[in-house]
Amino acid sequence: MSGPAGSSGSLRRYRIVVLGDGGVGKSALTLQYVQHNFIDYHDPTIEDAYQQRTVIDSEPCLLDILDTAGQVEFTAMREQYMRCGEGFIICYSITERHSFNEAVEYRNLITKVRASEDVPVILVANKVDLEATMRSVDTREGEDLAEKFGCPFYETSAAHRRHVDDVFHTLVREIRKRS
Ligand code: GDP
Ligand code: MG
């Protein structure tokens, strides 16, 4: 194995951080993306990293995904991964108004740590499979917030695997645009 193109060492890595209020489905989205199944229960206190090899627009790459846990607080550990992350997925649940409000706080934290507005971000409204009975945040509100953030927006369902790949792959494209 000598050709750089064939060795895994040459794979471009993308460091992705998944943020959002507890219970919005960060772990469900991450595990659905990586393992192709819906995890009904995942310990909310567990923060874990996953790796996924994939090909996006003909470029083979390795996604390093950090599925975070905990509150939107400015701890040393949070600051560390906000500095190291190249792209961020900010999630809320369409069933929880509070999680939508918190999305703004996550975005503010990223902007503060990076001292920049131009950080690759995707805004994600999860649990859209529950919209018939439990929606409390309208699509339009999500779209408007994403426009304020200047970032792409998806309504997803980790349960139905709706737009899950789109979220991760669009984020990689946002990172590429800036590098
Ligand atoms: P986290 O705290 O943000 O990591 O949230 P989890 O991924 O642990 O999900 C919290 C709860 O919401 C779990 O019971 C999940 O099964 C559920 N959940 C996550 N995503 C969805 C979804 O897209 N649809 C539905 N109906 N439930 C979901
Ligand atoms: Mg979790």
PDB file of C-alpha atoms and ligand atoms in Angstrom:
ATOM      1  CA  MET A   1       0.000   0.000   0.000  1.00  0.00           C
ATOM      2  CA  SER A   2       1.875   3.015  -1.190  1.00  0.00           C
ATOM      3  CA  GLY A   3      -0.472   5.183  -3.222  1.00  0.00           C
ATOM      4  CA  PRO A   4      -1.753   8.030  -1.084  1.00  0.00           C
ATOM      5  CA  ALA A   5      -5.120   7.883  -2.813  1.00  0.00           C
ATOM      6  CA  GLY A   6      -5.711   4.331  -1.628  1.00  0.00           C
ATOM      7  CA  SER A   7      -4.593   4.622   1.976  1.00  0.00           C
ATOM      8  CA  SER A   8      -6.998   5.618   4.699  1.00  0.00           C
ATOM      9  CA  GLY A   9      -4.410   8.047   6.000  1.00  0.00           C
ATOM     10  CA  SER A  10      -5.166  10.310   3.081  1.00  0.00           C
ATOM     11  CA  LEU A  11      -8.886  10.476   3.741  1.00  0.00           C
ATOM     12  CA  ARG A  12     -10.082  13.964   4.410  1.00  0.00           C
ATOM     13  CA  ARG A  13     -11.564  14.113   7.903  1.00  0.00           C
ATOM     14  CA  TYR A  14     -14.444  16.352   8.872  1.00  0.00           C
ATOM     15  CA  ARG A  15     -14.971  17.083  12.553  1.00  0.00           C
ATOM     16  CA  ILE A  16     -18.677  17.491  13.204  1.00  0.00           C
ATOM     17  CA  VAL A  17     -20.318  18.416  16.505  1.00  0.00           C
ATOM     18  CA  VAL A  18     -24.005  17.730  17.210  1.00  0.00           C
ATOM     19  CA  LEU A  19     -25.567  20.232  19.616  1.00  0.00           C
ATOM     20  CA  GLY A  20     -29.008  20.871  21.057  1.00  0.00           C
ATOM     21  CA  ASP A  21     -31.214  20.623  24.087  1.00  0.00           C
ATOM     22  CA  GLY A  22     -31.512  17.281  25.902  1.00  0.00           C
ATOM     23  CA  GLY A  23     -34.083  14.959  24.354  1.00  0.00           C
ATOM     24  CA  VAL A  24     -34.280  16.560  20.907  1.00  0.00           C
ATOM     25  CA  GLY A  25     -32.807  13.479  19.241  1.00  0.00           C
ATOM     26  CA  LYS A  26     -29.094  14.224  18.816  1.00  0.00           C
ATOM     27  CA  SER A  27     -28.154  10.634  19.581  1.00  0.00           C
ATOM     28  CA  ALA A  28     -31.018   9.214  17.534  1.00  0.00           C
ATOM     29  CA  LEU A  29     -29.963  11.275  14.494  1.00  0.00           C
ATOM     30  CA  THR A  30     -26.288  10.399  14.900  1.00  0.00           C
ATOM     31  CA  LEU A  31     -26.942   6.688  15.389  1.00  0.00           C
ATOM     32  CA  GLN A  32     -29.453   6.608  12.549  1.00  0.00           C
ATOM     33  CA  TYR A  33     -26.820   8.165  10.289  1.00  0.00           C
ATOM     34  CA  VAL A  34     -23.993   5.882  11.402  1.00  0.00           C
ATOM     35  CA  GLN A  35     -25.784   2.608  12.178  1.00  0.00           C
ATOM     36  CA  HIS A  36     -28.956   2.850  10.112  1.00  0.00           C
ATOM     37  CA  ASN A  37     -31.329   2.106  12.915  1.00  0.00           C
ATOM     38  CA  PHE A  38     -33.518   4.015  15.320  1.00  0.00           C
ATOM     39  CA  ILE A  39     -32.439   3.805  18.920  1.00  0.00           C
ATOM     40  CA  ASP A  40     -35.483   4.191  21.115  1.00  0.00           C
ATOM     41  CA  TYR A  41     -33.470   4.895  24.223  1.00  0.00           C
ATOM     42  CA  HIS A  42     -29.962   6.260  24.547  1.00  0.00           C
ATOM     43  CA  ASP A  43     -28.528   7.383  27.894  1.00  0.00           C
ATOM     44  CA  PRO A  44     -28.927  11.187  27.749  1.00  0.00           C
ATOM     45  CA  THR A  45     -25.753  11.755  29.773  1.00  0.00           C
ATOM     46  CA  ILE A  46     -23.505   9.910  27.337  1.00  0.00           C
ATOM     47  CA  GLU A  47     -21.333  11.994  25.090  1.00  0.00           C
ATOM     48  CA  ASP A  48     -19.659   9.891  22.452  1.00  0.00           C
ATOM     49  CA  ALA A  49     -17.751  10.122  19.197  1.00  0.00           C
ATOM     50  CA  TYR A  50     -18.494   8.108  16.076  1.00  0.00           C
ATOM     51  CA  GLN A  51     -16.670   7.723  12.803  1.00  0.00           C
ATOM     52  CA  GLN A  52     -18.276   7.198   9.466  1.00  0.00           C
ATOM     53  CA  ARG A  53     -16.526   6.660   6.164  1.00  0.00           C
ATOM     54  CA  THR A  54     -18.509   7.867   3.232  1.00  0.00           C
ATOM     55  CA  VAL A  55     -18.322   9.412  -0.218  1.00  0.00           C
ATOM     56  CA  ILE A  56     -19.757  12.876  -0.714  1.00  0.00           C
ATOM     57  CA  ASP A  57     -19.813  14.342  -4.228  1.00  0.00           C
ATOM     58  CA  SER A  58     -17.213  11.774  -5.333  1.00  0.00           C
ATOM     59  CA  GLU A  59     -14.806  12.590  -2.505  1.00  0.00           C
ATOM     60  CA  PRO A  60     -14.191   9.734  -0.069  1.00  0.00           C
ATOM     61  CA  CYS A  61     -14.047  11.115   3.460  1.00  0.00           C
ATOM     62  CA  LEU A  62     -14.223  10.291   7.122  1.00  0.00           C
ATOM     63  CA  LEU A  63     -16.742  12.008   9.356  1.00  0.00           C
ATOM     64  CA  ASP A  64     -15.751  12.369  13.004  1.00  0.00           C
ATOM     65  CA  ILE A  65     -19.050  12.999  14.753  1.00  0.00           C
ATOM     66  CA  LEU A  66     -19.282  14.130  18.374  1.00  0.00           C
ATOM     67  CA  ASP A  67     -22.727  13.485  19.844  1.00  0.00           C
ATOM     68  CA  THR A  68     -22.777  15.867  22.785  1.00  0.00           C
ATOM     69  CA  ALA A  69     -24.715  15.715  26.045  1.00  0.00           C
ATOM     70  CA  GLY A  70     -25.544  18.311  28.660  1.00  0.00           C
ATOM     71  CA  GLN A  71     -26.655  21.878  28.898  1.00  0.00           C
ATOM     72  CA  VAL A  72     -25.684  24.909  26.903  1.00  0.00           C
ATOM     73  CA  GLU A  73     -23.023  26.016  29.349  1.00  0.00           C
ATOM     74  CA  PHE A  74     -19.668  27.456  28.783  1.00  0.00           C
ATOM     75  CA  THR A  75     -17.412  24.833  30.324  1.00  0.00           C
ATOM     76  CA  ALA A  76     -13.794  24.171  29.433  1.00  0.00           C
ATOM     77  CA  MET A  77     -14.757  20.958  27.673  1.00  0.00           C
ATOM     78  CA  ARG A  78     -17.420  22.660  25.589  1.00  0.00           C
ATOM     79  CA  GLU A  79     -15.028  25.381  24.620  1.00  0.00           C
ATOM     80  CA  GLN A  80     -12.525  22.732  23.557  1.00  0.00           C
ATOM     81  CA  TYR A  81     -14.844  20.977  21.135  1.00  0.00           C
ATOM     82  CA  MET A  82     -16.285  24.196  19.852  1.00  0.00           C
ATOM     83  CA  ARG A  83     -12.778  25.197  18.882  1.00  0.00           C
ATOM     84  CA  CYS A  84     -11.961  21.844  17.301  1.00  0.00           C
ATOM     85  CA  GLY A  85     -15.229  21.310  15.479  1.00  0.00           C
ATOM     86  CA  GLU A  86     -15.269  22.272  11.812  1.00  0.00           C
ATOM     87  CA  GLY A  87     -19.034  22.148  11.468  1.00  0.00           C
ATOM     88  CA  PHE A  88     -21.996  22.124  13.823  1.00  0.00           C
ATOM     89  CA  ILE A  89     -25.460  20.596  13.711  1.00  0.00           C
ATOM     90  CA  ILE A  90     -27.827  22.555  15.950  1.00  0.00           C
ATOM     91  CA  CYS A  91     -30.925  20.480  16.712  1.00  0.00           C
ATOM     92  CA  TYR A  92     -34.248  21.252  18.243  1.00  0.00           C
ATOM     93  CA  SER A  93     -37.455  19.257  18.396  1.00  0.00           C
ATOM     94  CA  ILE A  94     -40.600  20.516  16.680  1.00  0.00           C
ATOM     95  CA  THR A  95     -42.470  19.253  19.745  1.00  0.00           C
ATOM     96  CA  GLU A  96     -40.534  21.399  22.247  1.00  0.00           C
ATOM     97  CA  ARG A  97     -40.679  25.163  22.023  1.00  0.00           C
ATOM     98  CA  HIS A  98     -37.957  25.442  24.648  1.00  0.00           C
ATOM     99  CA  SER A  99     -35.504  23.508  22.507  1.00  0.00           C
ATOM    100  CA  PHE A 100     -36.144  25.938  19.644  1.00  0.00           C
ATOM    101  CA  ASN A 101     -35.283  28.882  21.903  1.00  0.00           C
ATOM    102  CA  GLU A 102     -32.136  27.093  23.029  1.00  0.00           C
ATOM    103  CA  ALA A 103     -30.966  26.752  19.411  1.00  0.00           C
ATOM    104  CA  VAL A 104     -30.227  30.484  19.476  1.00  0.00           C
ATOM    105  CA  GLU A 105     -28.077  30.008  22.568  1.00  0.00           C
ATOM    106  CA  TYR A 106     -26.047  27.288  20.880  1.00  0.00           C
ATOM    107  CA  ARG A 107     -25.509  29.456  17.869  1.00  0.00           C
ATOM    108  CA  ASN A 108     -24.413  32.365  20.118  1.00  0.00           C
ATOM    109  CA  LEU A 109     -21.968  30.119  21.904  1.00  0.00           C
ATOM    110  CA  ILE A 110     -20.394  28.998  18.631  1.00  0.00           C
ATOM    111  CA  THR A 111     -20.107  32.575  17.421  1.00  0.00           C
ATOM    112  CA  LYS A 112     -18.533  33.625  20.696  1.00  0.00           C
ATOM    113  CA  VAL A 113     -15.975  30.827  20.874  1.00  0.00           C
ATOM    114  CA  ARG A 114     -14.996  31.165  17.220  1.00  0.00           C
ATOM    115  CA  ALA A 115     -15.203  34.949  17.199  1.00  0.00           C
ATOM    116  CA  SER A 116     -16.860  34.577  13.790  1.00  0.00           C
ATOM    117  CA  GLU A 117     -20.324  34.473  12.256  1.00  0.00           C
ATOM    118  CA  ASP A 118     -19.075  32.432   9.344  1.00  0.00           C
ATOM    119  CA  VAL A 119     -18.933  28.972  10.880  1.00  0.00           C
ATOM    120  CA  PRO A 120     -20.490  26.005   9.045  1.00  0.00           C
ATOM    121  CA  VAL A 121     -23.806  25.225  10.740  1.00  0.00           C
ATOM    122  CA  ILE A 122     -26.967  23.298   9.874  1.00  0.00           C
ATOM    123  CA  LEU A 123     -30.206  23.991  11.720  1.00  0.00           C
ATOM    124  CA  VAL A 124     -32.234  20.833  12.287  1.00  0.00           C
ATOM    125  CA  ALA A 125     -35.862  20.521  13.394  1.00  0.00           C
ATOM    126  CA  ASN A 126     -36.241  16.896  14.444  1.00  0.00           C
ATOM    127  CA  LYS A 127     -39.201  14.608  15.238  1.00  0.00           C
ATOM    128  CA  VAL A 128     -41.202  15.769  12.234  1.00  0.00           C
ATOM    129  CA  ASP A 129     -42.938  12.357  12.243  1.00  0.00           C
ATOM    130  CA  LEU A 130     -44.852  13.655  15.279  1.00  0.00           C
ATOM    131  CA  GLU A 131     -46.136  16.780  13.561  1.00  0.00           C
ATOM    132  CA  ALA A 132     -49.754  15.695  13.157  1.00  0.00           C
ATOM    133  CA  THR A 133     -50.401  15.764  16.878  1.00  0.00           C
ATOM    134  CA  MET A 134     -47.446  17.272  18.676  1.00  0.00           C
ATOM    135  CA  ARG A 135     -45.981  20.065  16.597  1.00  0.00           C
ATOM    136  CA  SER A 136     -45.363  23.245  18.562  1.00  0.00           C
ATOM    137  CA  VAL A 137     -42.782  24.949  16.324  1.00  0.00           C
ATOM    138  CA  ASP A 138     -43.871  25.805  12.780  1.00  0.00           C
ATOM    139  CA  THR A 139     -41.763  25.089   9.729  1.00  0.00           C
ATOM    140  CA  ARG A 140     -41.775  28.784   8.946  1.00  0.00           C
ATOM    141  CA  GLU A 141     -40.187  29.646  12.302  1.00  0.00           C
ATOM    142  CA  GLY A 142     -37.353  27.233  11.624  1.00  0.00           C
ATOM    143  CA  GLU A 143     -36.856  28.634   8.136  1.00  0.00           C
ATOM    144  CA  ASP A 144     -36.757  32.179   9.488  1.00  0.00           C
ATOM    145  CA  LEU A 145     -34.223  31.282  12.158  1.00  0.00           C
ATOM    146  CA  ALA A 146     -32.012  29.515   9.609  1.00  0.00           C
ATOM    147  CA  GLU A 147     -32.146  32.600   7.454  1.00  0.00           C
ATOM    148  CA  LYS A 148     -30.980  34.682  10.405  1.00  0.00           C
ATOM    149  CA  PHE A 149     -28.176  32.211  10.999  1.00  0.00           C
ATOM    150  CA  GLY A 150     -27.399  32.187   7.281  1.00  0.00           C
ATOM    151  CA  CYS A 151     -27.415  28.400   7.240  1.00  0.00           C
ATOM    152  CA  PRO A 152     -29.273  25.481   5.644  1.00  0.00           C
ATOM    153  CA  PHE A 153     -32.352  24.073   7.397  1.00  0.00           C
ATOM    154  CA  TYR A 154     -33.896  20.612   7.467  1.00  0.00           C
ATOM    155  CA  GLU A 155     -36.907  19.141   9.156  1.00  0.00           C
ATOM    156  CA  THR A 156     -35.879  15.610  10.013  1.00  0.00           C
ATOM    157  CA  SER A 157     -37.118  12.440  11.548  1.00  0.00           C
ATOM    158  CA  ALA A 158     -34.536  10.185  13.113  1.00  0.00           C
ATOM    159  CA  ALA A 159     -37.359   7.707  13.612  1.00  0.00           C
ATOM    160  CA  HIS A 160     -38.233   7.548   9.895  1.00  0.00           C
ATOM    161  CA  ARG A 161     -34.711   8.336   8.671  1.00  0.00           C
ATOM    162  CA  ARG A 162     -35.985  11.419   6.906  1.00  0.00           C
ATOM    163  CA  HIS A 163     -33.305  13.878   5.694  1.00  0.00           C
ATOM    164  CA  VAL A 164     -30.746  12.304   8.015  1.00  0.00           C
ATOM    165  CA  ASP A 165     -28.044  11.854   5.364  1.00  0.00           C
ATOM    166  CA  ASP A 166     -28.857  15.290   3.939  1.00  0.00           C
ATOM    167  CA  VAL A 167     -28.022  16.959   7.240  1.00  0.00           C
ATOM    168  CA  PHE A 168     -24.560  15.429   7.539  1.00  0.00           C
ATOM    169  CA  HIS A 169     -23.687  15.688   3.878  1.00  0.00           C
ATOM    170  CA  THR A 170     -24.868  19.272   3.508  1.00  0.00           C
ATOM    171  CA  LEU A 171     -22.743  20.197   6.510  1.00  0.00           C
ATOM    172  CA  VAL A 172     -19.681  18.652   4.852  1.00  0.00           C
ATOM    173  CA  ARG A 173     -20.421  20.748   1.768  1.00  0.00           C
ATOM    174  CA  GLU A 174     -20.676  23.863   3.941  1.00  0.00           C
ATOM    175  CA  ILE A 175     -17.254  23.069   5.421  1.00  0.00           C
ATOM    176  CA  ARG A 176     -15.761  22.510   1.974  1.00  0.00           C
ATOM    177  CA  LYS A 177     -17.097  25.836   0.709  1.00  0.00           C
ATOM    178  CA  ARG A 178     -14.969  27.592   3.298  1.00  0.00           C
ATOM    179  CA  SER A 179     -11.760  25.578   2.996  1.00  0.00           C
TER     180      SER A 179
HETATM  181  P1  GDP B   1     -30.700  13.552  22.818  1.00  0.00           P
HETATM  182  O1  GDP B   1     -30.783  13.805  24.300  1.00  0.00           O
HETATM  183  O2  GDP B   1     -30.769  14.845  22.060  1.00  0.00           O
HETATM  184  O3  GDP B   1     -29.514  12.729  22.411  1.00  0.00           O
HETATM  185  O4  GDP B   1     -32.028  12.755  22.419  1.00  0.00           O
HETATM  186  P2  GDP B   1     -32.201  11.191  22.080  1.00  0.00           P
HETATM  187  O5  GDP B   1     -31.588  10.864  20.782  1.00  0.00           O
HETATM  188  O6  GDP B   1     -31.766  10.388  23.256  1.00  0.00           O
HETATM  189  O7  GDP B   1     -33.793  11.124  21.922  1.00  0.00           O
HETATM  190  C1  GDP B   1     -34.657  11.479  22.987  1.00  0.00           C
HETATM  191  C2  GDP B   1     -35.987  10.737  22.820  1.00  0.00           C
HETATM  192  O8  GDP B   1     -36.638  11.192  21.643  1.00  0.00           O
HETATM  193  C3  GDP B   1     -35.815   9.230  22.669  1.00  0.00           C
HETATM  194  O9  GDP B   1     -36.883   8.604  23.329  1.00  0.00           O
HETATM  195  C4  GDP B   1     -35.907   9.014  21.183  1.00  0.00           C
HETATM  196  O10 GDP B   1     -36.403   7.737  20.879  1.00  0.00           O
HETATM  197  C5  GDP B   1     -36.876  10.112  20.751  1.00  0.00           C
HETATM  198  N1  GDP B   1     -36.634  10.568  19.385  1.00  0.00           N
HETATM  199  C6  GDP B   1     -35.473  10.989  18.850  1.00  0.00           C
HETATM  200  N2  GDP B   1     -35.615  11.334  17.556  1.00  0.00           N
HETATM  201  C7  GDP B   1     -36.926  11.121  17.258  1.00  0.00           C
HETATM  202  C8  GDP B   1     -37.710  11.270  16.060  1.00  0.00           C
HETATM  203  O11 GDP B   1     -37.255  11.693  14.989  1.00  0.00           O
HETATM  204  N3  GDP B   1     -39.030  10.946  16.158  1.00  0.00           N
HETATM  205  C9  GDP B   1     -39.592  10.485  17.312  1.00  0.00           C
HETATM  206  N4  GDP B   1     -40.892  10.183  17.288  1.00  0.00           N
HETATM  207  N5  GDP B   1     -38.888  10.323  18.438  1.00  0.00           N
HETATM  208  C10 GDP B   1     -37.570  10.639  18.418  1.00  0.00           C
HETATM  209 MG    MG B   2     -27.957  11.917  23.516  1.00  0.00          MG
END
